[in-house]
Structure formats: C-alpha cells, structure tokens
C-alpha cells in the first residue's frame, strides 16, 4: 500500500528554483480552491520531541486518514518563518493545506495534521478553538528530562545552538526573557531554545483545556507509545472515531537524531529537580501518573 507524499515545509537545504516555483504555484491553486477543502478532524498538537513525527508517519499508512499537504502546517503558532505570519493570512491559507471535501467524502475519511508547537505556543489553543472548535486534540508527553536533552541535541544538529549543554540550560531563562516579555512567540530563540519551558506540561494543558473540552483531548505517554506503538495508535483511532488499520503497518521510529552524546549525571539531576513540581502538577491535572513522575 502506497502512502501519501508529504513534504517538509522547511527542509534543511534550500530546494532548487523550479521546486520553489512549483510550490508557489501549487499554493496559489490550493488557496483558490480553499472553500472546497476540508478542515482537520483531529490535530496532533505536540509535544515536540515526543513522538509526533512517528505517529504522523504511521497514520499516513491508514487509507482513510488524509494528512495535510505538508508534514507540519504550523498555522496556529504563526509558522516557523519569522518573516511570514501564517495565521495572519486567515482560514483560507489553513484550508489550502487540506484535501478537497469531495475526496474526503468519497473515501469516508478523516483529515489530520501534526504541528508539535501548538501545545507549547501560548496563543495557539485559542486560535484553534476559533477555526476548528470541534476537532479532537492528541497530545504526546515524554519524560521532560529526556525531552529537553533530545531537544538540545536537535538544535545542535541544525546549527542553532553553539553552547555546551550545561550553559544552554543555565542560560535559558535569560535567553527567553525578552521574547516572553514581548509575547514574541515567533521569535526563533523562544521556539528553538526553550528546552526546559516546553517540559512544563501542566501549564500548557491547562491553557488547552480552557478552549477545548477535556473529553476532546487525548493525552498519551510517549514512552508507552514508543514501546507498543500499535496500542497507542488504536487508542487514537478509537478516540477520533476511525476504524483500525486494515493491514499490518511499518512502525519503525522516525525523527531520531544521530549526534547525541553522553550527558553528565549533574545535568539529569538538575532537570529532575526542575521538573519535580511541574510533574506533580501534571499528575494532579490528569488524575494519573506516568512512569517518569
């Protein structure tokens, strides 16, 4: 069974000019037909480095789940390009990323997207509620210690972090002070160097719950998903009202970095202390505990 072709919006290498021209033309055509296009039935909203890429890839193999035309739409967070505010372009742009309703109806399908910054961005939940108020929201949460470390090496791999891990974590509050004070949530520092802040999950979920009913939000422990992906995938399918996979699928993990090195115990101890209270707040909010709490 072939899977839909989904492209990264911001590849590491700049694509050739003909590709850029084609993407521009395609986007114009999609925007011109936006009124005929569907909106997503569910959104994988994060968190970053918690398995969202793998879940997205697995769902591409379901014949009745239709993805957005790019891997991460990043509409409700305004997008990753500091010079382009996607949200300012409105619903027409957002719809342009999704299939035509006629195709969705013909296949009796559901549409979805996965943008891992939605759970973290302070304005995304309210924006989502305005355009897709009935959507189901799926959130993956990983041990925030491991998430922060993985995030750090992700930024090193892409050349956006030059400090050693000790200094990067120690300077986080200092680095984020200005963009947070200015509510500059598209600032690249806020997006790329928020290693510890992103792991304060309870605060992010509380904001999401202000705009979406609790019953419309499914929170999954990433470690359980990593260990038994099919169990978590079936849980999501039941949550969104879709039948099981008709065939066996490939559940090889994606998005794993190759540049990770050993991290000093002092770093893990620092992170464990930092996340102790936020993890307790998360346990109280969810009424259950994950293995890393």
XYZ file of C-alpha atoms in Angstrom:
293
model
C 0.000 0.000 0.000
C 1.446 3.363 -1.008
C 1.448 6.237 1.446
C 0.621 9.876 0.645
C 3.528 12.111 -0.231
C 4.049 14.694 2.486
C 6.878 17.197 2.334
C 8.725 19.160 4.965
C 7.903 22.846 4.731
C 11.351 23.984 5.809
C 13.953 21.456 4.641
C 17.497 21.888 5.849
C 18.782 22.565 2.320
C 17.127 25.194 0.147
C 15.309 23.444 -2.706
C 16.157 24.275 -6.331
C 14.399 27.199 -8.022
C 11.988 25.050 -10.112
C 10.795 23.378 -6.924
C 10.235 26.728 -5.246
C 8.288 27.980 -8.259
C 6.150 24.843 -8.318
C 5.382 25.144 -4.603
C 4.355 28.770 -5.087
C 2.021 27.865 -7.960
C 0.593 24.909 -6.059
C -0.137 27.050 -3.005
C -1.931 29.629 -5.148
C -4.109 26.916 -6.690
C -4.851 25.447 -3.283
C -5.803 28.836 -1.871
C -8.075 29.470 -4.857
C -9.949 26.255 -4.021
C -9.835 26.655 -0.246
C -13.604 26.975 0.128
C -13.905 23.458 -1.319
C -11.389 21.994 1.111
C -11.862 20.227 4.423
C -10.637 21.191 7.869
C -8.884 18.634 10.090
C -10.927 16.301 12.263
C -8.021 15.860 14.635
C -4.696 17.501 15.346
C -1.542 16.024 16.849
C -0.596 19.130 18.822
C 2.702 18.095 20.418
C 4.779 17.990 22.303
C 7.986 18.477 20.365
C 10.466 15.559 20.534
C 7.744 13.346 21.998
C 6.971 11.082 19.037
C 4.731 13.277 16.898
C 6.733 12.573 13.715
C 6.449 8.827 14.215
C 2.717 8.996 14.925
C 2.210 11.152 11.842
C 4.186 8.699 9.704
C 2.215 5.714 10.988
C -1.128 7.373 10.289
C -0.052 8.039 6.694
C -0.394 4.281 6.238
C -4.123 4.300 7.086
C -6.182 4.505 3.864
C -8.930 6.604 5.462
C -6.748 9.175 7.206
C -5.815 12.057 4.915
C -2.957 14.323 6.028
C -2.215 17.944 5.339
C -0.093 18.525 2.258
C 2.998 19.284 4.364
C 4.279 17.441 7.393
C 3.902 20.292 9.878
C 1.461 23.055 8.974
C 2.377 25.408 11.846
C -0.599 27.653 11.177
C -1.935 28.355 14.662
C 1.522 29.153 16.006
C 2.094 31.551 13.105
C 4.716 29.394 11.412
C 8.438 28.898 11.855
C 9.468 31.560 9.365
C 9.980 34.839 11.296
C 9.138 36.800 8.149
C 5.819 35.083 7.439
C 2.912 35.094 9.869
C 0.741 32.294 8.557
C -2.096 32.921 10.985
C -2.456 36.487 9.731
C -3.443 35.095 6.314
C -6.539 33.522 7.814
C -8.603 30.400 7.285
C -8.144 30.497 3.514
C -4.482 29.629 3.913
C -5.175 26.964 6.524
C -7.753 25.181 4.380
C -5.361 25.245 1.437
C -3.230 22.603 3.124
C -6.036 20.030 3.271
C -7.755 17.747 0.743
C -10.883 18.631 -1.182
C -14.066 17.743 0.699
C -15.237 15.682 -2.275
C -12.226 13.395 -1.869
C -12.718 13.169 1.885
C -16.389 12.255 1.469
C -15.676 9.782 -1.307
C -13.230 7.883 0.907
C -15.315 8.337 4.069
C -12.081 9.630 5.547
C -10.849 11.901 8.303
C -8.284 14.678 7.884
C -5.474 15.415 10.286
C -2.314 17.420 10.786
C 0.614 17.327 13.213
C 2.296 20.531 14.398
C 4.248 19.952 17.628
C 4.423 23.617 18.665
C 0.669 24.015 19.122
C 0.667 22.703 22.693
C 3.578 24.986 23.623
C 2.613 28.219 21.901
C 0.517 30.326 24.322
C -1.851 31.657 21.646
C -2.352 28.519 19.565
C -5.144 26.891 21.612
C -7.428 29.929 21.421
C -6.788 30.244 17.692
C -7.551 26.565 17.145
C -10.813 26.895 19.029
C -11.896 29.710 16.713
C -11.385 27.787 13.466
C -11.610 24.091 14.409
C -13.660 24.115 17.662
C -14.894 20.543 17.216
C -11.536 18.987 16.395
C -10.094 16.263 18.592
C -6.651 17.069 20.019
C -3.955 14.429 20.559
C -1.011 15.221 22.829
C 2.073 13.057 23.380
C 4.086 13.714 26.550
C 7.586 12.348 27.128
C 9.735 12.408 30.244
C 10.606 16.126 30.247
C 14.204 15.365 31.241
C 14.704 13.228 28.145
C 12.696 15.648 26.024
C 14.893 18.599 27.000
C 18.093 16.678 26.294
C 16.776 15.450 22.946
C 15.711 18.996 22.073
C 19.197 20.316 22.851
C 20.896 17.846 20.508
C 18.260 18.560 17.865
C 19.258 22.237 17.916
C 22.964 21.380 17.872
C 22.396 19.152 14.863
C 20.777 22.013 12.984
C 23.427 24.538 13.938
C 21.086 26.683 16.025
C 22.847 26.019 19.347
C 26.539 26.663 19.968
C 26.705 26.491 23.754
C 27.513 23.333 25.696
C 24.500 21.684 27.291
C 25.268 22.972 30.795
C 25.404 26.605 29.674
C 22.431 26.274 27.321
C 20.215 25.042 30.153
C 21.625 27.528 32.664
C 21.034 30.481 30.334
C 17.537 29.511 29.221
C 15.636 31.967 31.422
C 17.974 34.765 30.390
C 17.584 33.956 26.700
C 13.794 33.711 26.848
C 13.198 36.783 28.995
C 12.837 39.297 26.163
C 10.649 37.253 23.762
C 8.373 36.196 26.627
C 8.043 39.756 27.920
C 7.213 40.932 24.401
C 4.953 37.925 23.715
C 7.133 37.320 20.663
C 6.176 33.693 20.249
C 7.530 33.529 16.700
C 10.962 34.599 17.927
C 13.496 31.930 16.964
C 15.008 31.937 20.456
C 11.593 31.238 22.009
C 10.988 28.421 19.530
C 14.425 26.820 19.433
C 15.973 27.301 22.875
C 13.011 26.646 25.178
C 14.461 23.352 26.399
C 13.040 23.317 29.914
C 10.000 25.543 29.424
C 8.496 23.119 26.932
C 8.509 20.393 29.578
C 6.134 22.233 31.898
C 3.243 20.260 30.517
C 0.542 21.014 33.085
C 0.609 24.736 32.316
C 0.225 24.028 28.614
C -2.618 21.544 29.084
C -4.473 23.908 31.405
C -4.424 26.500 28.652
C -5.648 23.933 26.124
C -8.487 22.886 28.462
C -9.718 26.489 28.602
C -10.602 26.245 24.934
C -11.369 22.548 24.351
C -13.457 20.158 26.453
C -11.352 17.658 28.384
C -13.151 14.824 26.577
C -11.865 16.182 23.256
C -8.219 15.983 24.341
C -6.333 12.689 24.438
C -3.035 12.654 26.374
C -0.688 9.748 25.696
C 2.541 8.866 27.475
C 5.277 8.866 24.838
C 7.178 6.014 26.459
C 4.109 3.778 26.167
C 3.779 4.804 22.528
C 7.447 4.026 21.867
C 7.163 0.586 23.483
C 3.843 -0.506 21.979
C 3.005 1.876 19.136
C 0.035 -0.096 17.839
C -1.726 0.072 21.214
C -1.458 3.860 21.265
C -2.414 4.178 17.602
C -5.555 2.115 18.146
C -6.356 4.300 21.145
C -6.172 7.389 18.947
C -8.258 5.780 16.203
C -10.988 4.941 18.708
C -10.790 8.469 20.100
C -11.314 10.104 16.686
C -13.923 7.576 15.530
C -11.944 5.738 12.857
C -11.699 2.024 12.184
C -8.498 0.092 12.812
C -5.697 -0.286 10.299
C -6.846 -2.797 7.655
C -3.322 -4.199 7.191
C -0.112 -4.533 9.155
C 1.861 -1.304 9.078
C 5.514 -0.341 9.418
C 6.099 1.122 12.889
C 9.778 1.934 12.548
C 10.513 5.102 14.590
C 11.290 8.335 12.738
C 12.932 11.596 13.701
C 15.694 10.092 15.855
C 18.931 12.114 15.893
C 22.354 10.572 15.460
C 24.502 13.217 17.175
C 23.589 12.556 20.793
C 26.416 12.047 23.273
C 26.549 11.042 26.914
C 25.073 13.645 29.264
C 26.597 14.233 32.734
C 24.559 12.995 35.692
C 24.644 16.531 37.074
C 22.529 17.689 34.127
C 19.964 14.952 34.688
C 19.873 15.766 38.406
C 19.337 19.450 37.644
C 16.497 18.679 35.235
C 14.894 16.177 37.599
C 14.830 18.781 40.354
C 13.486 21.413 37.967
C 10.632 19.216 36.752
C 9.665 17.770 40.134
C 6.901 20.276 40.900
C 5.638 20.616 37.286
C 5.340 16.821 37.084
C 3.292 16.720 40.278
C 1.039 19.423 38.871
C 0.594 17.315 35.737
C -0.299 14.217 37.761
C -2.918 16.221 39.680
C -4.347 17.675 36.456
C -4.619 14.327 34.660
C -5.557 12.252 37.693
C -2.913 9.680 36.757
C 0.821 9.245 36.874
C 3.300 8.450 34.128
C 6.342 6.293 34.838
C 8.665 9.304 34.920
C 6.729 11.167 37.591
